[in-house]
CSV table of C-alpha atoms and ligand atoms in Angstrom, one decimal:
chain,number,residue,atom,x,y,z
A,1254,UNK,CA,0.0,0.0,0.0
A,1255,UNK,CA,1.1,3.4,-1.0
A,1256,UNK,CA,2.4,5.2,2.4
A,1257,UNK,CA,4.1,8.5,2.5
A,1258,UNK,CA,8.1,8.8,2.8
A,1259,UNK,CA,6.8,10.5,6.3
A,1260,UNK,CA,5.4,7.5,7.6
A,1261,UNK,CA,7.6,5.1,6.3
A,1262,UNK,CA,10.5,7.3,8.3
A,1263,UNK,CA,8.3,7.3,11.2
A,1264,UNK,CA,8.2,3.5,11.0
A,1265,UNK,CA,12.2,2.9,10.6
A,1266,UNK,CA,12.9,5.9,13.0
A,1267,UNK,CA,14.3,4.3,15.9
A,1268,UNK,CA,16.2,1.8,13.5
A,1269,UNK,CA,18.0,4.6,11.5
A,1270,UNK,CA,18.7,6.8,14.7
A,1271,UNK,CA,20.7,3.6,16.1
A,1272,UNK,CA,22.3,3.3,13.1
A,1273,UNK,CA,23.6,7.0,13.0
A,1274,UNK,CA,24.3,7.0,17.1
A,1275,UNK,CA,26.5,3.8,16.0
A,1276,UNK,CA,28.3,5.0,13.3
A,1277,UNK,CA,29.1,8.8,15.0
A,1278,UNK,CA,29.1,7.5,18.9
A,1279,UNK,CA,27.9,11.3,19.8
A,1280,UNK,CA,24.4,11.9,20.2
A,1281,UNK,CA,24.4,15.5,18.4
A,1282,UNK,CA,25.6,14.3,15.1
A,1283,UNK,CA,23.7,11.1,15.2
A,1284,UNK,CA,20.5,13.5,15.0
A,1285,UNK,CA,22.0,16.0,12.3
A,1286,UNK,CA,23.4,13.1,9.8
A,1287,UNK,CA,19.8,11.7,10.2
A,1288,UNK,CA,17.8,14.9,9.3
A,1289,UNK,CA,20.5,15.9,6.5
A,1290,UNK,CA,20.0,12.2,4.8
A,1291,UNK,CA,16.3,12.3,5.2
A,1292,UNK,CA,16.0,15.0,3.0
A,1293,UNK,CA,18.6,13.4,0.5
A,1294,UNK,CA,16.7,10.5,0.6
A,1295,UNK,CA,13.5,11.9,0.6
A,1296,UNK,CA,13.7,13.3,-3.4
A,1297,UNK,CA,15.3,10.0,-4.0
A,1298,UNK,CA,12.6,8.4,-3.1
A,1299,UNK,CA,10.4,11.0,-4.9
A,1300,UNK,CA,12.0,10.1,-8.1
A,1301,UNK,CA,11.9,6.3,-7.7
A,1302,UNK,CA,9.1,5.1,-5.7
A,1303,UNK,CA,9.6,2.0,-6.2
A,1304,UNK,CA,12.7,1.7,-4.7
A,1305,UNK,CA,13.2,0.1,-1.6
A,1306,UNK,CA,12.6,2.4,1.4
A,1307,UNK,CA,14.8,1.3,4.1
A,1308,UNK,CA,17.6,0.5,1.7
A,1309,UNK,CA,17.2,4.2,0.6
A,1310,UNK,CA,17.3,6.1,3.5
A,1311,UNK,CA,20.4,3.8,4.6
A,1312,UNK,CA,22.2,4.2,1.3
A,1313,UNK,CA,21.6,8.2,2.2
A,1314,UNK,CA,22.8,7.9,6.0
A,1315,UNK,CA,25.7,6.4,4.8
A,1316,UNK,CA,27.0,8.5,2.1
A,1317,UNK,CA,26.2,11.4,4.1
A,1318,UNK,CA,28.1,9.8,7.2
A,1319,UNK,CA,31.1,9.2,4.9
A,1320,UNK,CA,31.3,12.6,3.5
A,1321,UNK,CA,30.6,14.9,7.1
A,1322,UNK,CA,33.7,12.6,7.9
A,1323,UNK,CA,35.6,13.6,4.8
A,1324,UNK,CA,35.0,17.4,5.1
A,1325,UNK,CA,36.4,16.7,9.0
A,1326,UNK,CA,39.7,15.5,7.1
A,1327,UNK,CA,38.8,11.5,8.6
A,1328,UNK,CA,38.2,8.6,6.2
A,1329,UNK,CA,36.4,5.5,7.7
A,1330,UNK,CA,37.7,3.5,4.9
A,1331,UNK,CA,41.0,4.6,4.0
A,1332,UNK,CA,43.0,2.0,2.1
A,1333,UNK,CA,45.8,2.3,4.7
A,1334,UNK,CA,43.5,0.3,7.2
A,1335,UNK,CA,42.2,-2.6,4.9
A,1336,UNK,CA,43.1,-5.7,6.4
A,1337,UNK,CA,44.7,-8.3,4.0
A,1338,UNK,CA,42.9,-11.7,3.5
A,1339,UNK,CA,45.6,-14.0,3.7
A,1340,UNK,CA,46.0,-12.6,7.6
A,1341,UNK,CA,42.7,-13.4,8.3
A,1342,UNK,CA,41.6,-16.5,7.2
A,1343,UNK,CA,44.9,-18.3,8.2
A,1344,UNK,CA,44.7,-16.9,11.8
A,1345,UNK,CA,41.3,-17.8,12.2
A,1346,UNK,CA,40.6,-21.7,13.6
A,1347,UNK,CA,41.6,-20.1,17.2
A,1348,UNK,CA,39.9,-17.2,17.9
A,1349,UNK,CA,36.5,-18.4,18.2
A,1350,UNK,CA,35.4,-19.7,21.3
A,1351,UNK,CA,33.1,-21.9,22.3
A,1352,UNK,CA,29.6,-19.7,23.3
A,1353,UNK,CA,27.4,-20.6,25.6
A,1354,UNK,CA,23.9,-21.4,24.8
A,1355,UNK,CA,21.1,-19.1,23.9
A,1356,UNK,CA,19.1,-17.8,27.1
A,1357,UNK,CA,21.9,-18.7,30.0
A,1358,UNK,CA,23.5,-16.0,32.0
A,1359,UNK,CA,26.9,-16.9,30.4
A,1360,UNK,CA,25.3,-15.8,27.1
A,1361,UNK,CA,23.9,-12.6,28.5
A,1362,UNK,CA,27.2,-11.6,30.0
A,1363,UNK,CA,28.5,-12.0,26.8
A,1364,UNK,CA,26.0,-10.1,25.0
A,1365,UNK,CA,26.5,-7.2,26.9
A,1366,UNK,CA,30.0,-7.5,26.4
A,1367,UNK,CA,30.3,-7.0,22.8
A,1368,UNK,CA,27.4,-4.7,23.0
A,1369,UNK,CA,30.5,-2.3,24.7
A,1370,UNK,CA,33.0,-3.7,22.2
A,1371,UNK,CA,31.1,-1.8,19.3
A,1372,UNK,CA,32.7,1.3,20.2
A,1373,UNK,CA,35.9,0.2,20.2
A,1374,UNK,CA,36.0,-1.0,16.6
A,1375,UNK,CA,37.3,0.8,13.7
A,1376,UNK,CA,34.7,3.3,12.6
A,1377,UNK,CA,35.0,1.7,9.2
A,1378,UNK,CA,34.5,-1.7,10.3
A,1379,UNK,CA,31.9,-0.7,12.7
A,1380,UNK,CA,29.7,1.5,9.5
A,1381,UNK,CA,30.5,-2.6,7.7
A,1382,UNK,CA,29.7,-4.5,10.9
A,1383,UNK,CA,26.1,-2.7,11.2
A,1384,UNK,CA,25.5,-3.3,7.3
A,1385,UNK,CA,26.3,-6.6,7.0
A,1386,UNK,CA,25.2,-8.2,10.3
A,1387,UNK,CA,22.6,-5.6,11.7
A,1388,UNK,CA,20.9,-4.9,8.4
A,1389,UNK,CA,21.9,-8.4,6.9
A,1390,UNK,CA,22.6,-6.6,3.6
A,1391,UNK,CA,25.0,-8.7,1.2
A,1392,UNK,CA,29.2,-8.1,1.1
A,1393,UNK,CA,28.6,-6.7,-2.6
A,1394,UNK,CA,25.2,-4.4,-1.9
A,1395,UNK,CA,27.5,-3.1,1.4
A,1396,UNK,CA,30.2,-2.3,-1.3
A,1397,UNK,CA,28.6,-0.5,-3.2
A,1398,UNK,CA,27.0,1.8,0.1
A,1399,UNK,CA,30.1,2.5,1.1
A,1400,UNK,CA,32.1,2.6,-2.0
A,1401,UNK,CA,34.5,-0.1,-1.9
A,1402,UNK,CA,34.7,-3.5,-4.0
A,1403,UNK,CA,32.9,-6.6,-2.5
A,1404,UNK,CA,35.9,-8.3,-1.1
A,1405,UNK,CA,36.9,-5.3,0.8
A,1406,UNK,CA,33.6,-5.0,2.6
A,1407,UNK,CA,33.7,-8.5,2.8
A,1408,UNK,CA,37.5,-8.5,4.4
A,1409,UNK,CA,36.4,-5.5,6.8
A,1410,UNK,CA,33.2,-7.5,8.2
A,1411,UNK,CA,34.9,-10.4,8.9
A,1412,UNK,CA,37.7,-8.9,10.7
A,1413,UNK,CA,35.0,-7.1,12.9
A,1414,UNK,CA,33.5,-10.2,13.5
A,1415,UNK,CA,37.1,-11.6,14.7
A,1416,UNK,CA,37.5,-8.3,17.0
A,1417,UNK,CA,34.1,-8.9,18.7
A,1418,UNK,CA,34.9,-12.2,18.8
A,1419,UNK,CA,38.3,-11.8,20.6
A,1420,UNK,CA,36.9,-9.6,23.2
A,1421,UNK,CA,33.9,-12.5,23.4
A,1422,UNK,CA,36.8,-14.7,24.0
A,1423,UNK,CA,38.9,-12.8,26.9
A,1424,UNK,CA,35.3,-12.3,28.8
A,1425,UNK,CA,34.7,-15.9,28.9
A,1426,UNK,CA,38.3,-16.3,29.7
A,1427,UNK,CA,38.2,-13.8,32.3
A,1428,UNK,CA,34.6,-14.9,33.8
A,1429,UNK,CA,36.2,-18.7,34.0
A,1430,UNK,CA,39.2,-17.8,36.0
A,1431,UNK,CA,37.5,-15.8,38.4
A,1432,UNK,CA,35.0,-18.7,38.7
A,1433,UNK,CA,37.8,-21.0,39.3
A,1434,UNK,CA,39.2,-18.8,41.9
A,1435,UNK,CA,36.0,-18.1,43.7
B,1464,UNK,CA,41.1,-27.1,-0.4
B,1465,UNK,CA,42.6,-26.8,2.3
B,1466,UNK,CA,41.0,-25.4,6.2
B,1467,UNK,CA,41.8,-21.6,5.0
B,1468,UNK,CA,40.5,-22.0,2.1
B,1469,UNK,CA,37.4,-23.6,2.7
B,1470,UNK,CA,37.0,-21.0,5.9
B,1471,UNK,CA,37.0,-18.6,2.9
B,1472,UNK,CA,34.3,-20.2,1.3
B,1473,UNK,CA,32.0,-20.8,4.0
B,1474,UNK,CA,32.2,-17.7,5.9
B,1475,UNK,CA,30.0,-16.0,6.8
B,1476,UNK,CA,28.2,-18.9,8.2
B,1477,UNK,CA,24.9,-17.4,8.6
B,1478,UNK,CA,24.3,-16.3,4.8
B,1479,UNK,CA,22.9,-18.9,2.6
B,1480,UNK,CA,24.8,-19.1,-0.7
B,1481,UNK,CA,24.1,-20.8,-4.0
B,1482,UNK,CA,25.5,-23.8,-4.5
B,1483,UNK,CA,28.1,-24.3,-7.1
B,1484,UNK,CA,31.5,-27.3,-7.2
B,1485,UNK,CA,33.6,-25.0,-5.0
B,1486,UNK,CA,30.8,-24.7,-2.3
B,1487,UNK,CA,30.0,-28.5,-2.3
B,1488,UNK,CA,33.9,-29.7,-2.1
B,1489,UNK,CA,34.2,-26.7,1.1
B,1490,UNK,CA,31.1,-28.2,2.9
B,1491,UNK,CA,32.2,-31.6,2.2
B,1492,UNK,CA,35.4,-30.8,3.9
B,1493,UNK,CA,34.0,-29.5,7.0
B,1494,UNK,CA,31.2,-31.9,7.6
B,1495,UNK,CA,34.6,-34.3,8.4
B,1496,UNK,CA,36.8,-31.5,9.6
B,1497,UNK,CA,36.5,-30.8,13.6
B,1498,UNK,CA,38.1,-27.5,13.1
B,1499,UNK,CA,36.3,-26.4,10.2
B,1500,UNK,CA,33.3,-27.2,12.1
B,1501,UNK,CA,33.9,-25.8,15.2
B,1502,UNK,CA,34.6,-22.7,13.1
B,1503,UNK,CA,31.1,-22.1,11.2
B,1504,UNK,CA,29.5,-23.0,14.4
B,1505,UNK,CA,31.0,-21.2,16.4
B,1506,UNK,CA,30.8,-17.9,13.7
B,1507,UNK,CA,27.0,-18.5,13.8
B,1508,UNK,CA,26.8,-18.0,17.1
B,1509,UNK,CA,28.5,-15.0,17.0
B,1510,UNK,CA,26.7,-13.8,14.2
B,1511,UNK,CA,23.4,-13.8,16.6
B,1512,UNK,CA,25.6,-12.5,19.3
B,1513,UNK,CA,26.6,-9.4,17.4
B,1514,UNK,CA,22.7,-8.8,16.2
B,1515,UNK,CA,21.3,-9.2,19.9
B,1516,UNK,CA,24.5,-7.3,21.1
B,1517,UNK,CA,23.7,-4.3,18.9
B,1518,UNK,CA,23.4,-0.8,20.4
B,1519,UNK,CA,20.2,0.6,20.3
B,1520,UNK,CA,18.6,4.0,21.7
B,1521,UNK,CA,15.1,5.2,20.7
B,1522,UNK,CA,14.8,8.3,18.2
B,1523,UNK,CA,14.3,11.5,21.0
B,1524,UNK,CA,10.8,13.0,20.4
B,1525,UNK,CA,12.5,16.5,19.4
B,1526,UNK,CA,14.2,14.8,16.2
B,1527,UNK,CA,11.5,13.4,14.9
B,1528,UNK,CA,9.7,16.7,15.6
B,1529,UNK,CA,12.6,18.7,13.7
B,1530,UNK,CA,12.8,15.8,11.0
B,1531,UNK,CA,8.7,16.1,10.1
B,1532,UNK,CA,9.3,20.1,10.1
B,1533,UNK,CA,12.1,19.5,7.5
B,1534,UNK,CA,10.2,17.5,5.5
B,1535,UNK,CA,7.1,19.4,4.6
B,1536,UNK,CA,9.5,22.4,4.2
B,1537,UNK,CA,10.8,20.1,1.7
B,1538,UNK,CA,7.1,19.2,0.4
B,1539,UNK,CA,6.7,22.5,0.2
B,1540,UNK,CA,9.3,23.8,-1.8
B,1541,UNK,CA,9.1,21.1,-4.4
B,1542,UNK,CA,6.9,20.5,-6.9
B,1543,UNK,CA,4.8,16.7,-6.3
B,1544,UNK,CA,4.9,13.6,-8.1
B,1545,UNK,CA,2.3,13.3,-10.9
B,1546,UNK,CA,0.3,10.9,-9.5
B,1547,UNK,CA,-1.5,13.2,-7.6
B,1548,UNK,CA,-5.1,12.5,-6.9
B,1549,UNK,CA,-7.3,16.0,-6.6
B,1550,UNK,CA,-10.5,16.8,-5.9
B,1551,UNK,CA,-10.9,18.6,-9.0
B,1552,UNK,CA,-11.4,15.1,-10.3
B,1553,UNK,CA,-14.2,13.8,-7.6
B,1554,UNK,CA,-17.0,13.7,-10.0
B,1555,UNK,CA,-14.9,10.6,-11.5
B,1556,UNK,CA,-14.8,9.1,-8.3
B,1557,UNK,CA,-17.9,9.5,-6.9
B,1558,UNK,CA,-19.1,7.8,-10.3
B,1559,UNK,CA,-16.9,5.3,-9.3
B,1560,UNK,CA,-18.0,4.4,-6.0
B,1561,UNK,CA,-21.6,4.9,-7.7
B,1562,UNK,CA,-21.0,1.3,-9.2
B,1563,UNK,CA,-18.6,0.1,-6.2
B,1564,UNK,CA,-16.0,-0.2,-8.4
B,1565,UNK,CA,-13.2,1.6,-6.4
B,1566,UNK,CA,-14.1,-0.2,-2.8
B,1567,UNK,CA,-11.6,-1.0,-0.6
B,1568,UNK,CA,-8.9,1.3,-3.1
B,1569,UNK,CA,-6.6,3.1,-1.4
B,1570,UNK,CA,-6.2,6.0,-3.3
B,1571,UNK,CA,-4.5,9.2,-1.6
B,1572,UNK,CA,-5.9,12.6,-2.0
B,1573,UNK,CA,-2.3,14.5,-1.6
B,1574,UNK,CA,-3.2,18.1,-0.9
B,1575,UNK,CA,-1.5,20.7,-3.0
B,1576,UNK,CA,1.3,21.4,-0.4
B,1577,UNK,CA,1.4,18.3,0.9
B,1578,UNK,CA,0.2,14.6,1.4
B,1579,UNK,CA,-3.2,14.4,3.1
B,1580,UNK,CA,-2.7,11.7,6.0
B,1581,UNK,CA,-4.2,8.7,5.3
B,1582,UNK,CA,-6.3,6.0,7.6
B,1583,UNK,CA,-3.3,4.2,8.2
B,1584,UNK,CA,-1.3,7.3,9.3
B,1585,UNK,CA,-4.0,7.9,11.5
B,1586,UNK,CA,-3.9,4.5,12.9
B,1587,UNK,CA,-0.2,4.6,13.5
B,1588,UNK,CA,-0.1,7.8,15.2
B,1589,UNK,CA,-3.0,6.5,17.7
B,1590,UNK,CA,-0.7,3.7,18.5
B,1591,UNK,CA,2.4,5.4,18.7
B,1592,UNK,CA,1.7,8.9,19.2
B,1593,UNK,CA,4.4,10.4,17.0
B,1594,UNK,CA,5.3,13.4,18.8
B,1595,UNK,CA,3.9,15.0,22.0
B,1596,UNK,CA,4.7,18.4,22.0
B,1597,UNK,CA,2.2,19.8,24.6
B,1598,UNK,CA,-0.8,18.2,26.8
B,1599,UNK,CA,-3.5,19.1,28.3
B,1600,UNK,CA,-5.2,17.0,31.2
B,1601,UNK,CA,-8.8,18.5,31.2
B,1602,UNK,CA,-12.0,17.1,31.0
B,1603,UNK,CA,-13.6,20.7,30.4
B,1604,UNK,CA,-14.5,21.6,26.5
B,1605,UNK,CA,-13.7,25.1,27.1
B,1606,UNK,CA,-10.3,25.0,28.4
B,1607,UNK,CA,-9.5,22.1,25.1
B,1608,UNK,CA,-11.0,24.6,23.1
B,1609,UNK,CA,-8.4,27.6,24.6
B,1610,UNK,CA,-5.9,25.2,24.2
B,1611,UNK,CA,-6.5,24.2,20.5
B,1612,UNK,CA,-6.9,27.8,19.9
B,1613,UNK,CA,-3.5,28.3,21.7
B,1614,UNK,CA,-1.6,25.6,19.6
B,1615,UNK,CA,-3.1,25.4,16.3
B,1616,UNK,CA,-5.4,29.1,16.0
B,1617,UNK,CA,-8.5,26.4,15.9
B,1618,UNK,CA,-11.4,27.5,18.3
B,1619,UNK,CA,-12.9,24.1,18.8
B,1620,UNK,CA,-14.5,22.8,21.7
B,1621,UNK,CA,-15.1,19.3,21.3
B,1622,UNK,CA,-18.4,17.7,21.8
B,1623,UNK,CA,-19.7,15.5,24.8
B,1624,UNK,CA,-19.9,12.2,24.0
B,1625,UNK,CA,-22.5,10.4,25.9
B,1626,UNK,CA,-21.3,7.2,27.5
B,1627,UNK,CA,-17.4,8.8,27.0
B,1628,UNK,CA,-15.4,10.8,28.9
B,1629,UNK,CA,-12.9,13.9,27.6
B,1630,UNK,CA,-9.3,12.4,28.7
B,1631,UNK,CA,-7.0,15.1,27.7
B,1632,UNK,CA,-5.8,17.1,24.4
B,1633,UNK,CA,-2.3,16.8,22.7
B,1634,UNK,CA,-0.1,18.0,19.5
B,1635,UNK,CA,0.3,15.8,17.1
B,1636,UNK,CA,2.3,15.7,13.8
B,1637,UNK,CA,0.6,14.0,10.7
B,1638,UNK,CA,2.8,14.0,7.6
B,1639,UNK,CA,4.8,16.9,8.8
B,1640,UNK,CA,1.7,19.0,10.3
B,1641,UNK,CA,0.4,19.9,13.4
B,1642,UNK,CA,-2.7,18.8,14.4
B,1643,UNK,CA,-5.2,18.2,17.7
B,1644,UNK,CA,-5.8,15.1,19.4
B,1645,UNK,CA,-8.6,14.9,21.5
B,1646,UNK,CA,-8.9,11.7,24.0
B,1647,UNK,CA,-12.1,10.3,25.1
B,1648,UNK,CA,-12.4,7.1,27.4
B,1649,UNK,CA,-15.0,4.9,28.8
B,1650,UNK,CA,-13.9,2.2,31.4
B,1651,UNK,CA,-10.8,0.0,29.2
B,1652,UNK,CA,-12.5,1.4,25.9
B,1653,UNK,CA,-11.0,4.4,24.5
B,1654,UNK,CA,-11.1,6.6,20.6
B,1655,UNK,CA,-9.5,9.5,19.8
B,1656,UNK,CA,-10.8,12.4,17.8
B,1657,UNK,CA,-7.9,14.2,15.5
B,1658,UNK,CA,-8.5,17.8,13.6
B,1659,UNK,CA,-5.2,18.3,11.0
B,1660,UNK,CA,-5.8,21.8,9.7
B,1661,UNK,CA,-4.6,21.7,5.6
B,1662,UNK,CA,-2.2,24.3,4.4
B,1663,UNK,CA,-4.5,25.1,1.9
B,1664,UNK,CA,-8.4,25.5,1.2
B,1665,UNK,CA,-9.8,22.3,-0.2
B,1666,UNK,CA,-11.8,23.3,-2.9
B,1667,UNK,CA,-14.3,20.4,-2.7
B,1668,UNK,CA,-17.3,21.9,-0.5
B,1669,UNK,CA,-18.9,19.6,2.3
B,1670,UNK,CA,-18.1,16.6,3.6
B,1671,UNK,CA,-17.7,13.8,1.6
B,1672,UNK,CA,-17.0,10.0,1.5
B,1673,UNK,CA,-13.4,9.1,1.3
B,1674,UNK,CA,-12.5,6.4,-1.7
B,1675,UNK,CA,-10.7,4.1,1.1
B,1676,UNK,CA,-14.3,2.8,1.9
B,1677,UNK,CA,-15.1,-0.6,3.1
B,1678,UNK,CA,-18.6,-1.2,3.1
B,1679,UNK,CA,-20.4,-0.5,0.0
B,1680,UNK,CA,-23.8,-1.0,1.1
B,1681,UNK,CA,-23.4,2.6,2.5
B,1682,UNK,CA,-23.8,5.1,-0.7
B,1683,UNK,CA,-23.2,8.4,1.1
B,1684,UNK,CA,-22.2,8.9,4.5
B,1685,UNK,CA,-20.5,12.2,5.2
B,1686,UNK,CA,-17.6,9.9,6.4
B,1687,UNK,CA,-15.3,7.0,5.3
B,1688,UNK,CA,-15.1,3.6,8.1
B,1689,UNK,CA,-12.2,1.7,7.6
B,1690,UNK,CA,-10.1,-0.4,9.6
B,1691,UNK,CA,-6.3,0.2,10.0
B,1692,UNK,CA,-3.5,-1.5,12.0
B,1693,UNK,CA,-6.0,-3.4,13.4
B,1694,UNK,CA,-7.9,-0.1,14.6
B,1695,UNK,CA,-11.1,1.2,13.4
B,1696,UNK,CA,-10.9,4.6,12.3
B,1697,UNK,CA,-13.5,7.4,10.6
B,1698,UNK,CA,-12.3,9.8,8.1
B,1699,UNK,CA,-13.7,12.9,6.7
B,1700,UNK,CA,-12.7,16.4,5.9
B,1701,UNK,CA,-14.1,19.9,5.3
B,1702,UNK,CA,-12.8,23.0,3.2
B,1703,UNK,CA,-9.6,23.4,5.5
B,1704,UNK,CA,-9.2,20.5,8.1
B,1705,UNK,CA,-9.2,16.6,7.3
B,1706,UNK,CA,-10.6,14.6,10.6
B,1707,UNK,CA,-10.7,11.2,12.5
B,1708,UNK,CA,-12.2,9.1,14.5
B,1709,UNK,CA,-9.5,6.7,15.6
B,1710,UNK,CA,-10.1,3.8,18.4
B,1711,UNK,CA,-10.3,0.1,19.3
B,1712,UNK,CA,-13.9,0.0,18.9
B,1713,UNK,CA,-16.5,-1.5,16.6
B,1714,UNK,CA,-16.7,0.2,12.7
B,1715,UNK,CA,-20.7,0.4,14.1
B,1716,UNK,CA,-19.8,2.4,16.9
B,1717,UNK,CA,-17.9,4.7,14.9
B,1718,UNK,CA,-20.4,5.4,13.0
B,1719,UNK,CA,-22.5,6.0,16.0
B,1720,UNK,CA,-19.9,8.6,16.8
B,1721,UNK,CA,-18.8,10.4,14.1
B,1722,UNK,CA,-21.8,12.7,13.6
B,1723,UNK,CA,-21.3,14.4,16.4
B,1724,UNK,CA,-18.1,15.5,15.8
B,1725,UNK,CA,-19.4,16.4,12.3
B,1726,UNK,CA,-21.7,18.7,13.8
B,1727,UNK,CA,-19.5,20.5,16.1
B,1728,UNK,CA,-17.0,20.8,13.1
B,1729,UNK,CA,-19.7,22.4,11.4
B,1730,UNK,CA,-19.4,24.9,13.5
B,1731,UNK,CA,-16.0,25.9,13.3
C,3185,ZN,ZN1,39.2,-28.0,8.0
């Protein structure tokens, strides 16, 4: 059914506003990035209503993200910081630890542990992270938002993935040798 | 292949891929390698970690305030898609509806600055009450109808209900304007009344049936019924305001109610 770009937005709100808090970390910007790419995304979507809404407005919170950055003299995605794939697939077999179940304490712990780890990522990584995992959007469509070729948003996500899962691995590490001392 | 490689392959292991030879020999290695194994499962369960992890605050009231503002300063400033429905055109329509041809269409009337809000937007705002700028907590008509007149420059004072109680008045903010919630409640049951004053005049006179109808044995109430987001709500408009009836109650009991909010609109 045909609804307005206004109450589309109000629908995705709270969605888009996370996504903007993530990729800024400061509540001030988070709010301007997200007015300045609603109206970007807004005649986008005029021109093309068919398009899809969510993937619009995101496609406009990103580029706007990246280029606030790039006037600021920062770029998320500088070539200097791309990992290289033959690091991280050969390091890889170790650094993921066994989880604990869905729904125990020891899973909650650790859910709120990478929850703070976010911050700590790369700003790049953490605009790829949110993409690929949050919004479930493909390595080549994340590419393309961010302007960089598939592999490259592919390489970036999964060495977020290993960060989170590194800190996953010293809080289980940490929460098992103070249970063993206890 | 060997594990790095066929780590390459199969990561991420949440995404389903399409199968091709390289895909088949790298699961076929991992359904007999421990470490492969403990790899994918172990990603997976990251991979939900991560999305249940994620950071998430609600949008504060004052952006999406600002953000409506900026958007019908946007409407505003640029000319509107072509698919533009106006009332110039209702003879069409009401020939339409006529021969029940159009029934449960949803067809938008988009007002010259602006899109009209719809049933639906009605709906959602009941449920989620977009944006609260100010309340009032009365249960006198007069000191709703100072209030409206306050907020909007609409002298309304809106009608007793028999059976209902007025709750309270707020702001609202339907497709980037402001308009006047009025609450009524009776015991668990409760409806709102909304008045969105349009930018411009309409130039259709009187009230008249909205196309979004959903019972064509009616031929011409003053006012559409509908259901939307599960709600039931009552639309109709005059020469500057579009109204609603929105509440969990009965279509039949909207219709009961309607008219008297009609009648006091008449009035305005
Ligand atoms: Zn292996």
């Amino acid at each position: 059914m045909g609804q307005t770009f206004e109450e589309l937005i109000g629908l995705h709100l709270d969605d888009l506003y996370s996504a903007a808090l993530c990729f800024t970390q400061d509540a001030r910007r988070a709010e301007e990035l997200l007015q300045q790419a609603s109206i970007r995304a807004f005649h986008e979507y005029r021109r093309a209503r068919d398009q899809d809404f969510r993937r619009t407005m995101l496609g406009a919170l990103v580029s706007t993200y990246l280029q606030s950055e790039r006037r600021l003299g920062r770029d998320p995605l500088a070539p200097a910081t791309a990992p290289g794939e033959e690091i991280l697939y050969a390091t890889a077999g170790r650094e993921f630890e066994p989880f604990p179940d869905p729904g125990t304490p020891g899973y909650r712990l650790l859910r709120n542990w990478i929850g703070r780890v976010w911050s700590l990522l790369d700003d790049g990584d953490r605009l790829i992270l949110w993409l690929a995992d949050v919004e479930r959007l493909r390595h080549g469509i994340v590419g393309e938002m961010v302007g960089v070729p598939e592999e490259e948003a592919r390489d970036r996500h999964y060495r977020a993935r290993l960060m989170l899962s590194q800190a996953a691995g010293r809080a289980l590490s940490e929460r098992t040798a103070g249970g063993a001392e206890a | 292949m060997d594990c790095t490689e066929v780590k390459r392959v199969l990561w991420p292991a949440d995404v389903l891929r399409v199968s091709d030879s390289e895909l088949e020999a790298a699961l076929e290695h991992a359904e007999d390698c421990p470490d492969c194994g403990h790899f994918l499962e172990a990603d997976r369960r990251l991979a939900r970690l991560i999305r249940e992890s994620v950071p998430r605050e609600p949008a504060p009231a004052e952006l999406r305030e600002r953000l409506y503002t900026a958007l019908a300063r946007e409407r505003a400033g640029s000319p509107g898609p072509r698919r533009r429905f106006r009332f110039g055109r209702w003879p069409t329509v009401a020939g339409a509806l006529a021969v029940g041809t159009v029934v449960g269409a949803a067809i938008y009337w988009w007002g010259g600055q602006g899109a009209m809000p719809s049933a639906t937007a009605f709906a959602e705002d009941y449920l989620r009450r977009v944006v609260e700028q100010e309340a009032l907590v009365s249960g006198d008509p007069q000191e709703v109808s100072a209030f409206f007149a306050r907020e909007l420059g609409v002298a309304l004072p809106p009608p007793v209900v028999p059976g209902y109680e007025l709750q309270r008045a707020t702001i609202c903010l339907m497709n980037g304007r402001r308009g006047g919630v009025v609450e009524y409640a009776a015991g668990d049951r409760s409806f709102s009344y909304y008045l969105v004053p349009q930018d411009r005049p309409v130039t259709r006179r009187g009230n008249r049936v909205d196309v979004r109808m959903v019972d064509d044995s009616v031929t011409d109430p003053p006012f559409a019924l509908g259901r939307a987001r599960g709600l039931g709500v009552a639309t109709w408009w005059d020469e500057e305001h579009r109204h609603a009836l929105v509440g969990d109650l009965p279509v039949a009991e909207l219709e009961r109610l309607a008219p008297l909010f009609i009648d006091a609109t008449l009035r305005l």
